[in-house]
Amino acid sequence: MRIKFLSFIASFFMVSFVITSCLDDDNDIEYSPDATIHAFELDTIGYGISYKFTIDQQKGLIYNQDSLPVHADTIIDRILIKTLTTASGVVTMKDKNGSDSTININDSIDLREPIKIKVWSTEAFATYPPDATKAKDYTITVNVHKHDPDSLNWGYVGKINDEITGAQKTIKFGNDYLTYSVDESGTLKVYNSSNLSSWSSQNTTGDLAILPNSILPLKDIILATADNRVYESTDGIAWTESNKFSGEVNTFISAIPIENDNSQIEEEKYIQQATYLKTENNVRYLYSILESELGTGNAETKIQAAGENFPTKNISYTTFKKGGQYQNVIIGEHDESIKITVGDKEIPVSIAWGYNGTTWAELGTTSTVAYCPEFKNPTIIYYNNLLYTFGDKFESIYVSKNEGIAWQKADKKFSFPYQDWSESGFEPTIEKPEFMGRTNYSVVQDTENDYIYFLFSKGDVTFGEGDNTHPYSHDSEIWRARLNQLWFDKAKDAGQ
């Protein structure tokens, strides 16, 4: 960067002042005390994008609130200052010798690290040497994202006490997270945590003795199914067989908030409605019941017959709000896989279904270019205004941008942590985790903080094919993931 020496500028100002004074001794010369920067702008940051800079006059800071993309340091290491507007036009920074030297904005500058500059008012040059107390210091900082905003950031949370080794189910009930699993002695245990990092465990009591095939938390009660019977609990520990349902209830499907027109209390504005599958005369039907009407008699509502493509087991649901109304979308497994033909090969697929509080409708497509592959033990979540689904083996994540109709493989940035096994003797660690091949797991979301929590049972797994297989062991680990952009947004809202 070419620099003009401040002493020359100061001398120039002094000569100008003397000449002006000699030309007209009757005119008083007024020197401006304004030593502020009025406007600042950098050259475009790739793809013609300009970033707005904030000038904090009180603190003497110039910075961009919206951080530049990852790897932008390869652009700002030599960039032009497009606009640097002051009243005096004299801006300096320290040279290699520690002296104040003027900046020539026609030369590029390195902004990978914050730089300090000084703005000199004309009043500062009224004396020689210039009065530095009448100059103003600024620090220019160009904020660059350290992490890709479109990537998932993974973090290890810890282990569950009395490590879980088999199938598990996790729910959030009130302020607590409850994980259910059968231990090696065949006893159903419940693991309790308020923060998903410290846990207590105990045996369940009462009528429910096996891991339920479905478990559904409502506001004040938890419902579960096992062997076509319904069980209920108000604390997640003590269970009794429920008498609030008639006939053969196969599985609970989802819970959805239904607007309560009879209440003016904000906390009671919505009532939870449970939906479930029942078999009557060898025909499957979809039913619903409001939590407020449980046990009141004749409260069950038959919605419709379940379609041929409606899932039969391991149903996962998610809930989101659209146009002021809540919606459910589910994905599950079928007794016989639904298949489509791609080329000359049959591909098992999953079909999503949606529920608006009144009717269930098939959403998914069997298009050969927009299908969702079949997952064992599937999970569906609504996250960052999109639907995502995945399942056992943790090989891929699929995303739907139109609420479950069409699906595609998610961007590679939005993925599970995968490792390079080419290194001889490589073993996964907390620092380098591997999820491929894992099966027994459950997922819960912390919607307030935008975290997705993954709870894994302890196990030995192998993934890969032929001579390229990789075996490893893992504990009953808990991991959480969050999209970087959502963290950036929260930090920005918090003024960080």
mmCIF file of N, CA, C and O in Angstrom, residues 15-90:
data_model
loop_
_atom_site.group_PDB
_atom_site.id
_atom_site.type_symbol
_atom_site.label_atom_id
_atom_site.label_comp_id
_atom_site.label_asym_id
_atom_site.label_seq_id
_atom_site.Cartn_x
_atom_site.Cartn_y
_atom_site.Cartn_z
ATOM 1 N N VAL A 15 1.328 25.537 5.421
ATOM 2 C CA VAL A 15 1.609 26.499 4.361
ATOM 3 C C VAL A 15 0.306 27.100 3.846
ATOM 4 O O VAL A 15 0.188 28.311 3.614
ATOM 5 N N SER A 16 -0.711 26.234 3.664
ATOM 6 C CA SER A 16 -2.011 26.710 3.183
ATOM 7 C C SER A 16 -2.603 27.720 4.146
ATOM 8 O O SER A 16 -3.162 28.748 3.748
ATOM 9 N N PHE A 17 -2.456 27.434 5.454
ATOM 10 C CA PHE A 17 -3.018 28.333 6.452
ATOM 11 C C PHE A 17 -2.303 29.686 6.411
ATOM 12 O O PHE A 17 -2.921 30.739 6.489
ATOM 13 N N VAL A 18 -0.970 29.653 6.279
ATOM 14 C CA VAL A 18 -0.175 30.888 6.253
ATOM 15 C C VAL A 18 -0.533 31.732 5.042
ATOM 16 O O VAL A 18 -0.741 32.945 5.134
ATOM 17 N N ILE A 19 -0.590 31.079 3.876
ATOM 18 C CA ILE A 19 -0.920 31.794 2.643
ATOM 19 C C ILE A 19 -2.296 32.429 2.751
ATOM 20 O O ILE A 19 -2.513 33.600 2.414
ATOM 21 N N THR A 20 -3.255 31.645 3.256
ATOM 22 C CA THR A 20 -4.617 32.154 3.396
ATOM 23 C C THR A 20 -4.644 33.353 4.334
ATOM 24 O O THR A 20 -5.306 34.361 4.088
ATOM 25 N N SER A 21 -3.897 33.242 5.392
ATOM 26 C CA SER A 21 -3.859 34.315 6.373
ATOM 27 C C SER A 21 -3.235 35.576 5.797
ATOM 28 O O SER A 21 -3.693 36.687 6.041
ATOM 29 N N CYS A 22 -2.147 35.425 5.000
ATOM 30 C CA CYS A 22 -1.469 36.567 4.405
ATOM 31 C C CYS A 22 -2.330 37.258 3.355
ATOM 32 O O CYS A 22 -2.255 38.480 3.178
ATOM 33 N N LEU A 23 -3.102 36.496 2.650
ATOM 34 C CA LEU A 23 -3.937 37.067 1.604
ATOM 35 C C LEU A 23 -5.012 37.967 2.182
ATOM 36 O O LEU A 23 -5.420 38.956 1.570
ATOM 37 N N ASP A 24 -5.482 37.612 3.323
ATOM 38 C CA ASP A 24 -6.571 38.402 3.886
ATOM 39 C C ASP A 24 -6.499 38.343 5.403
ATOM 40 O O ASP A 24 -7.015 37.419 6.021
ATOM 41 N N ASP A 25 -5.804 39.324 6.017
ATOM 42 C CA ASP A 25 -5.630 39.308 7.458
ATOM 43 C C ASP A 25 -6.917 39.628 8.199
ATOM 44 O O ASP A 25 -7.033 39.415 9.400
ATOM 45 N N ASP A 26 -7.907 40.182 7.455
ATOM 46 C CA ASP A 26 -9.154 40.566 8.121
ATOM 47 C C ASP A 26 -10.097 39.389 8.337
ATOM 48 O O ASP A 26 -11.080 39.500 9.073
ATOM 49 N N ASN A 27 -9.851 38.249 7.629
ATOM 50 C CA ASN A 27 -10.747 37.088 7.745
ATOM 51 C C ASN A 27 -10.222 36.113 8.784
ATOM 52 O O ASN A 27 -9.059 35.699 8.707
ATOM 53 N N ASP A 28 -11.069 35.773 9.753
ATOM 54 C CA ASP A 28 -10.697 34.728 10.712
ATOM 55 C C ASP A 28 -10.873 33.363 10.062
ATOM 56 O O ASP A 28 -11.886 33.097 9.410
ATOM 57 N N ILE A 29 -9.889 32.537 10.245
ATOM 58 C CA ILE A 29 -9.954 31.191 9.669
ATOM 59 C C ILE A 29 -10.611 30.257 10.687
ATOM 60 O O ILE A 29 -10.177 30.189 11.848
ATOM 61 N N GLU A 30 -11.652 29.543 10.280
ATOM 62 C CA GLU A 30 -12.324 28.575 11.155
ATOM 63 C C GLU A 30 -11.936 27.170 10.735
ATOM 64 O O GLU A 30 -12.116 26.792 9.580
ATOM 65 N N TYR A 31 -11.398 26.436 11.666
ATOM 66 C CA TYR A 31 -10.976 25.064 11.398
ATOM 67 C C TYR A 31 -12.010 24.099 11.977
ATOM 68 O O TYR A 31 -12.427 24.243 13.127
ATOM 69 N N SER A 32 -12.401 23.140 11.175
ATOM 70 C CA SER A 32 -13.450 22.197 11.603
ATOM 71 C C SER A 32 -12.922 21.218 12.641
ATOM 72 O O SER A 32 -11.839 20.652 12.477
ATOM 73 N N PRO A 33 -13.689 21.016 13.720
ATOM 74 C CA PRO A 33 -13.305 19.996 14.706
ATOM 75 C C PRO A 33 -13.790 18.596 14.320
ATOM 76 O O PRO A 33 -13.569 17.637 15.053
ATOM 77 N N ASP A 34 -14.479 18.496 13.167
ATOM 78 C CA ASP A 34 -15.082 17.221 12.760
ATOM 79 C C ASP A 34 -13.999 16.219 12.367
ATOM 80 O O ASP A 34 -13.305 16.382 11.365
ATOM 81 N N ALA A 35 -13.849 15.182 13.168
ATOM 82 C CA ALA A 35 -12.863 14.131 12.888
ATOM 83 C C ALA A 35 -13.568 12.780 12.807
ATOM 84 O O ALA A 35 -13.074 11.767 13.298
ATOM 85 N N THR A 36 -14.758 12.770 12.209
ATOM 86 C CA THR A 36 -15.542 11.531 12.146
ATOM 87 C C THR A 36 -15.589 10.982 10.728
ATOM 88 O O THR A 36 -15.432 11.715 9.746
ATOM 89 N N ILE A 37 -15.819 9.690 10.659
ATOM 90 C CA ILE A 37 -16.041 9.024 9.378
ATOM 91 C C ILE A 37 -17.543 9.015 9.122
ATOM 92 O O ILE A 37 -18.330 8.571 9.961
ATOM 93 N N HIS A 38 -17.931 9.526 7.978
ATOM 94 C CA HIS A 38 -19.360 9.632 7.657
ATOM 95 C C HIS A 38 -19.874 8.433 6.864
ATOM 96 O O HIS A 38 -21.068 8.115 6.924
ATOM 97 N N ALA A 39 -18.999 7.802 6.108
ATOM 98 C CA ALA A 39 -19.422 6.654 5.296
ATOM 99 C C ALA A 39 -18.234 5.734 5.087
ATOM 100 O O ALA A 39 -17.088 6.182 4.948
ATOM 101 N N PHE A 40 -18.529 4.417 5.086
ATOM 102 C CA PHE A 40 -17.483 3.415 4.865
ATOM 103 C C PHE A 40 -18.064 2.269 4.052
ATOM 104 O O PHE A 40 -19.156 1.774 4.338
ATOM 105 N N GLU A 41 -17.342 1.850 3.032
ATOM 106 C CA GLU A 41 -17.803 0.732 2.196
ATOM 107 C C GLU A 41 -16.590 0.044 1.592
ATOM 108 O O GLU A 41 -15.637 0.694 1.165
ATOM 109 N N LEU A 42 -16.657 -1.290 1.577
ATOM 110 C CA LEU A 42 -15.618 -2.077 0.925
ATOM 111 C C LEU A 42 -16.032 -2.410 -0.498
ATOM 112 O O LEU A 42 -17.208 -2.337 -0.860
ATOM 113 N N ASP A 43 -15.062 -2.806 -1.295
ATOM 114 C CA ASP A 43 -15.356 -3.325 -2.618
ATOM 115 C C ASP A 43 -16.216 -4.577 -2.468
ATOM 116 O O ASP A 43 -16.293 -5.172 -1.382
ATOM 117 N N THR A 44 -16.870 -5.022 -3.507
ATOM 118 C CA THR A 44 -17.763 -6.185 -3.417
ATOM 119 C C THR A 44 -16.995 -7.433 -3.018
ATOM 120 O O THR A 44 -15.834 -7.619 -3.373
ATOM 121 N N ILE A 45 -17.686 -8.300 -2.252
ATOM 122 C CA ILE A 45 -17.075 -9.529 -1.723
ATOM 123 C C ILE A 45 -17.497 -10.710 -2.573
ATOM 124 O O ILE A 45 -18.351 -11.502 -2.209
ATOM 125 N N GLY A 46 -16.977 -10.858 -3.755
ATOM 126 C CA GLY A 46 -17.321 -12.016 -4.579
ATOM 127 C C GLY A 46 -18.772 -11.989 -5.020
ATOM 128 O O GLY A 46 -19.663 -11.576 -4.285
ATOM 129 N N TYR A 47 -19.042 -12.417 -6.224
ATOM 130 C CA TYR A 47 -20.393 -12.483 -6.788
ATOM 131 C C TYR A 47 -21.086 -11.114 -6.761
ATOM 132 O O TYR A 47 -22.308 -11.024 -6.802
ATOM 133 N N GLY A 48 -20.305 -10.027 -6.670
ATOM 134 C CA GLY A 48 -20.876 -8.691 -6.704
ATOM 135 C C GLY A 48 -21.665 -8.317 -5.471
ATOM 136 O O GLY A 48 -22.499 -7.405 -5.501
ATOM 137 N N ILE A 49 -21.435 -8.985 -4.333
ATOM 138 C CA ILE A 49 -22.202 -8.728 -3.113
ATOM 139 C C ILE A 49 -21.519 -7.635 -2.294
ATOM 140 O O ILE A 49 -20.316 -7.684 -2.042
ATOM 141 N N SER A 50 -22.301 -6.645 -1.876
ATOM 142 C CA SER A 50 -21.811 -5.600 -0.994
ATOM 143 C C SER A 50 -22.364 -5.819 0.408
ATOM 144 O O SER A 50 -23.533 -6.176 0.565
ATOM 145 N N TYR A 51 -21.529 -5.608 1.420
ATOM 146 C CA TYR A 51 -21.945 -5.786 2.800
ATOM 147 C C TYR A 51 -22.009 -4.436 3.509
ATOM 148 O O TYR A 51 -21.099 -3.614 3.376
ATOM 149 N N LYS A 52 -23.090 -4.199 4.234
ATOM 150 C CA LYS A 52 -23.289 -2.945 4.938
ATOM 151 C C LYS A 52 -22.427 -2.906 6.195
ATOM 152 O O LYS A 52 -22.361 -3.888 6.950
ATOM 153 N N PHE A 53 -21.785 -1.747 6.420
ATOM 154 C CA PHE A 53 -20.956 -1.575 7.605
ATOM 155 C C PHE A 53 -21.598 -0.566 8.544
ATOM 156 O O PHE A 53 -22.150 0.452 8.112
ATOM 157 N N THR A 54 -21.535 -0.874 9.823
ATOM 158 C CA THR A 54 -22.051 -0.005 10.860
ATOM 159 C C THR A 54 -20.912 0.851 11.422
ATOM 160 O O THR A 54 -19.823 0.340 11.676
ATOM 161 N N ILE A 55 -21.181 2.143 11.604
ATOM 162 C CA ILE A 55 -20.196 3.039 12.193
ATOM 163 C C ILE A 55 -20.695 3.451 13.579
ATOM 164 O O ILE A 55 -21.712 4.145 13.700
ATOM 165 N N ASP A 56 -20.019 2.948 14.588
ATOM 166 C CA ASP A 56 -20.349 3.311 15.967
ATOM 167 C C ASP A 56 -19.442 4.474 16.365
ATOM 168 O O ASP A 56 -18.283 4.281 16.733
ATOM 169 N N GLN A 57 -19.985 5.703 16.295
ATOM 170 C CA GLN A 57 -19.174 6.888 16.551
ATOM 171 C C GLN A 57 -18.737 6.974 18.008
ATOM 172 O O GLN A 57 -17.627 7.420 18.304
ATOM 173 N N GLN A 58 -19.574 6.528 18.908
ATOM 174 C CA GLN A 58 -19.253 6.641 20.331
ATOM 175 C C GLN A 58 -18.075 5.746 20.705
ATOM 176 O O GLN A 58 -17.172 6.160 21.436
ATOM 177 N N LYS A 59 -18.082 4.523 20.194
ATOM 178 C CA LYS A 59 -17.019 3.578 20.534
ATOM 179 C C LYS A 59 -15.877 3.583 19.528
ATOM 180 O O LYS A 59 -14.846 2.949 19.752
ATOM 181 N N GLY A 60 -16.069 4.272 18.405
ATOM 182 C CA GLY A 60 -15.026 4.293 17.391
ATOM 183 C C GLY A 60 -14.848 2.950 16.705
ATOM 184 O O GLY A 60 -13.729 2.504 16.478
ATOM 185 N N LEU A 61 -15.962 2.313 16.375
ATOM 186 C CA LEU A 61 -15.923 0.986 15.751
ATOM 187 C C LEU A 61 -16.601 1.022 14.387
ATOM 188 O O LEU A 61 -17.649 1.660 14.218
ATOM 189 N N ILE A 62 -16.017 0.330 13.434
ATOM 190 C CA ILE A 62 -16.621 0.134 12.115
ATOM 191 C C ILE A 62 -16.632 -1.363 11.853
ATOM 192 O O ILE A 62 -15.575 -2.011 11.864
ATOM 193 N N TYR A 63 -17.811 -1.928 11.619
ATOM 194 C CA TYR A 63 -17.912 -3.377 11.486
ATOM 195 C C TYR A 63 -19.147 -3.748 10.681
ATOM 196 O O TYR A 63 -20.073 -2.955 10.535
ATOM 197 N N ASN A 64 -19.148 -4.956 10.159
ATOM 198 C CA ASN A 64 -20.298 -5.495 9.430
ATOM 199 C C ASN A 64 -21.088 -6.421 10.336
ATOM 200 O O ASN A 64 -20.539 -7.357 10.904
ATOM 201 N N GLN A 65 -22.389 -6.156 10.496
ATOM 202 C CA GLN A 65 -23.234 -7.000 11.351
ATOM 203 C C GLN A 65 -23.459 -8.361 10.707
ATOM 204 O O GLN A 65 -23.467 -9.388 11.393
ATOM 205 N N ASP A 66 -23.660 -8.390 9.403
ATOM 206 C CA ASP A 66 -23.832 -9.653 8.694
ATOM 207 C C ASP A 66 -22.458 -10.160 8.274
ATOM 208 O O ASP A 66 -21.791 -9.558 7.429
ATOM 209 N N SER A 67 -22.045 -11.254 8.887
ATOM 210 C CA SER A 67 -20.697 -11.765 8.644
ATOM 211 C C SER A 67 -20.526 -12.231 7.207
ATOM 212 O O SER A 67 -21.466 -12.724 6.573
ATOM 213 N N LEU A 68 -19.313 -12.087 6.718
ATOM 214 C CA LEU A 68 -18.974 -12.572 5.387
ATOM 215 C C LEU A 68 -18.958 -14.094 5.380
ATOM 216 O O LEU A 68 -18.807 -14.723 6.430
ATOM 217 N N PRO A 69 -19.104 -14.713 4.207
ATOM 218 C CA PRO A 69 -19.111 -16.184 4.146
ATOM 219 C C PRO A 69 -17.796 -16.787 4.618
ATOM 220 O O PRO A 69 -16.757 -16.120 4.678
ATOM 221 N N VAL A 70 -17.868 -18.077 4.950
ATOM 222 C CA VAL A 70 -16.653 -18.821 5.301
ATOM 223 C C VAL A 70 -15.643 -18.699 4.159
ATOM 224 O O VAL A 70 -16.011 -18.676 2.987
ATOM 225 N N HIS A 71 -14.379 -18.620 4.510
ATOM 226 C CA HIS A 71 -13.265 -18.540 3.550
ATOM 227 C C HIS A 71 -13.185 -17.194 2.841
ATOM 228 O O HIS A 71 -12.418 -17.045 1.894
ATOM 229 N N ALA A 72 -13.965 -16.190 3.306
ATOM 230 C CA ALA A 72 -13.860 -14.869 2.694
ATOM 231 C C ALA A 72 -12.525 -14.206 3.012
ATOM 232 O O ALA A 72 -12.187 -13.181 2.418
ATOM 233 N N ASP A 73 -11.759 -14.797 3.954
ATOM 234 C CA ASP A 73 -10.452 -14.223 4.262
ATOM 235 C C ASP A 73 -9.517 -14.276 3.055
ATOM 236 O O ASP A 73 -8.517 -13.553 2.990
ATOM 237 N N THR A 74 -9.844 -15.142 2.091
ATOM 238 C CA THR A 74 -9.034 -15.197 0.866
ATOM 239 C C THR A 74 -9.379 -14.051 -0.071
ATOM 240 O O THR A 74 -8.717 -13.864 -1.080
ATOM 241 N N ILE A 75 -10.429 -13.287 0.270
ATOM 242 C CA ILE A 75 -10.830 -12.126 -0.529
ATOM 243 C C ILE A 75 -10.387 -10.837 0.150
ATOM 244 O O ILE A 75 -9.876 -9.924 -0.490
ATOM 245 N N ILE A 76 -10.555 -10.790 1.466
ATOM 246 C CA ILE A 76 -10.272 -9.541 2.173
ATOM 247 C C ILE A 76 -8.802 -9.401 2.544
ATOM 248 O O ILE A 76 -8.426 -8.442 3.222
ATOM 249 N N ASP A 77 -7.969 -10.351 2.156
ATOM 250 C CA ASP A 77 -6.537 -10.174 2.429
ATOM 251 C C ASP A 77 -5.926 -9.107 1.514
ATOM 252 O O ASP A 77 -4.851 -8.589 1.769
ATOM 253 N N ARG A 78 -6.649 -8.758 0.445
ATOM 254 C CA ARG A 78 -6.195 -7.714 -0.459
ATOM 255 C C ARG A 78 -7.435 -7.112 -1.120
ATOM 256 O O ARG A 78 -7.843 -7.518 -2.194
ATOM 257 N N ILE A 79 -8.023 -6.138 -0.433
ATOM 258 C CA ILE A 79 -9.286 -5.587 -0.902
ATOM 259 C C ILE A 79 -9.230 -4.066 -0.873
ATOM 260 O O ILE A 79 -8.475 -3.468 -0.098
ATOM 261 N N LEU A 80 -10.017 -3.447 -1.724
ATOM 262 C CA LEU A 80 -10.060 -1.992 -1.803
ATOM 263 C C LEU A 80 -11.135 -1.436 -0.871
ATOM 264 O O LEU A 80 -12.212 -2.017 -0.723
ATOM 265 N N ILE A 81 -10.808 -0.316 -0.223
ATOM 266 C CA ILE A 81 -11.830 0.439 0.497
ATOM 267 C C ILE A 81 -12.503 1.330 -0.542
ATOM 268 O O ILE A 81 -11.885 2.244 -1.089
ATOM 269 N N LYS A 82 -13.751 1.035 -0.836
ATOM 270 C CA LYS A 82 -14.457 1.736 -1.903
ATOM 271 C C LYS A 82 -14.865 3.144 -1.475
ATOM 272 O O LYS A 82 -14.819 4.096 -2.263
ATOM 273 N N THR A 83 -15.296 3.277 -0.211
ATOM 274 C CA THR A 83 -15.751 4.564 0.305
ATOM 275 C C THR A 83 -15.180 4.786 1.695
ATOM 276 O O THR A 83 -15.266 3.906 2.556
ATOM 277 N N LEU A 84 -14.585 5.948 1.905
ATOM 278 C CA LEU A 84 -14.098 6.357 3.222
ATOM 279 C C LEU A 84 -14.249 7.879 3.281
ATOM 280 O O LEU A 84 -13.352 8.631 2.899
ATOM 281 N N THR A 85 -15.414 8.307 3.731
ATOM 282 C CA THR A 85 -15.769 9.721 3.670
ATOM 283 C C THR A 85 -15.575 10.385 5.028
ATOM 284 O O THR A 85 -16.114 9.920 6.043
ATOM 285 N N THR A 86 -14.790 11.487 5.042
ATOM 286 C CA THR A 86 -14.582 12.276 6.255
ATOM 287 C C THR A 86 -14.727 13.744 5.907
ATOM 288 O O THR A 86 -14.784 14.137 4.736
ATOM 289 N N ALA A 87 -14.771 14.587 6.943
ATOM 290 C CA ALA A 87 -14.860 16.032 6.721
ATOM 291 C C ALA A 87 -13.535 16.583 6.230
ATOM 292 O O ALA A 87 -13.486 17.472 5.386
ATOM 293 N N SER A 88 -12.421 16.044 6.741
ATOM 294 C CA SER A 88 -11.109 16.579 6.404
ATOM 295 C C SER A 88 -10.433 15.826 5.272
ATOM 296 O O SER A 88 -9.635 16.381 4.537
ATOM 297 N N GLY A 89 -10.740 14.564 5.170
ATOM 298 C CA GLY A 89 -10.120 13.752 4.127
ATOM 299 C C GLY A 89 -8.755 13.219 4.506
ATOM 300 O O GLY A 89 -8.082 12.610 3.687
ATOM 301 N N VAL A 90 -8.321 13.409 5.743
ATOM 302 C CA VAL A 90 -7.016 12.911 6.175
ATOM 303 C C VAL A 90 -7.220 11.754 7.144
ATOM 304 O O VAL A 90 -7.726 11.934 8.250
#
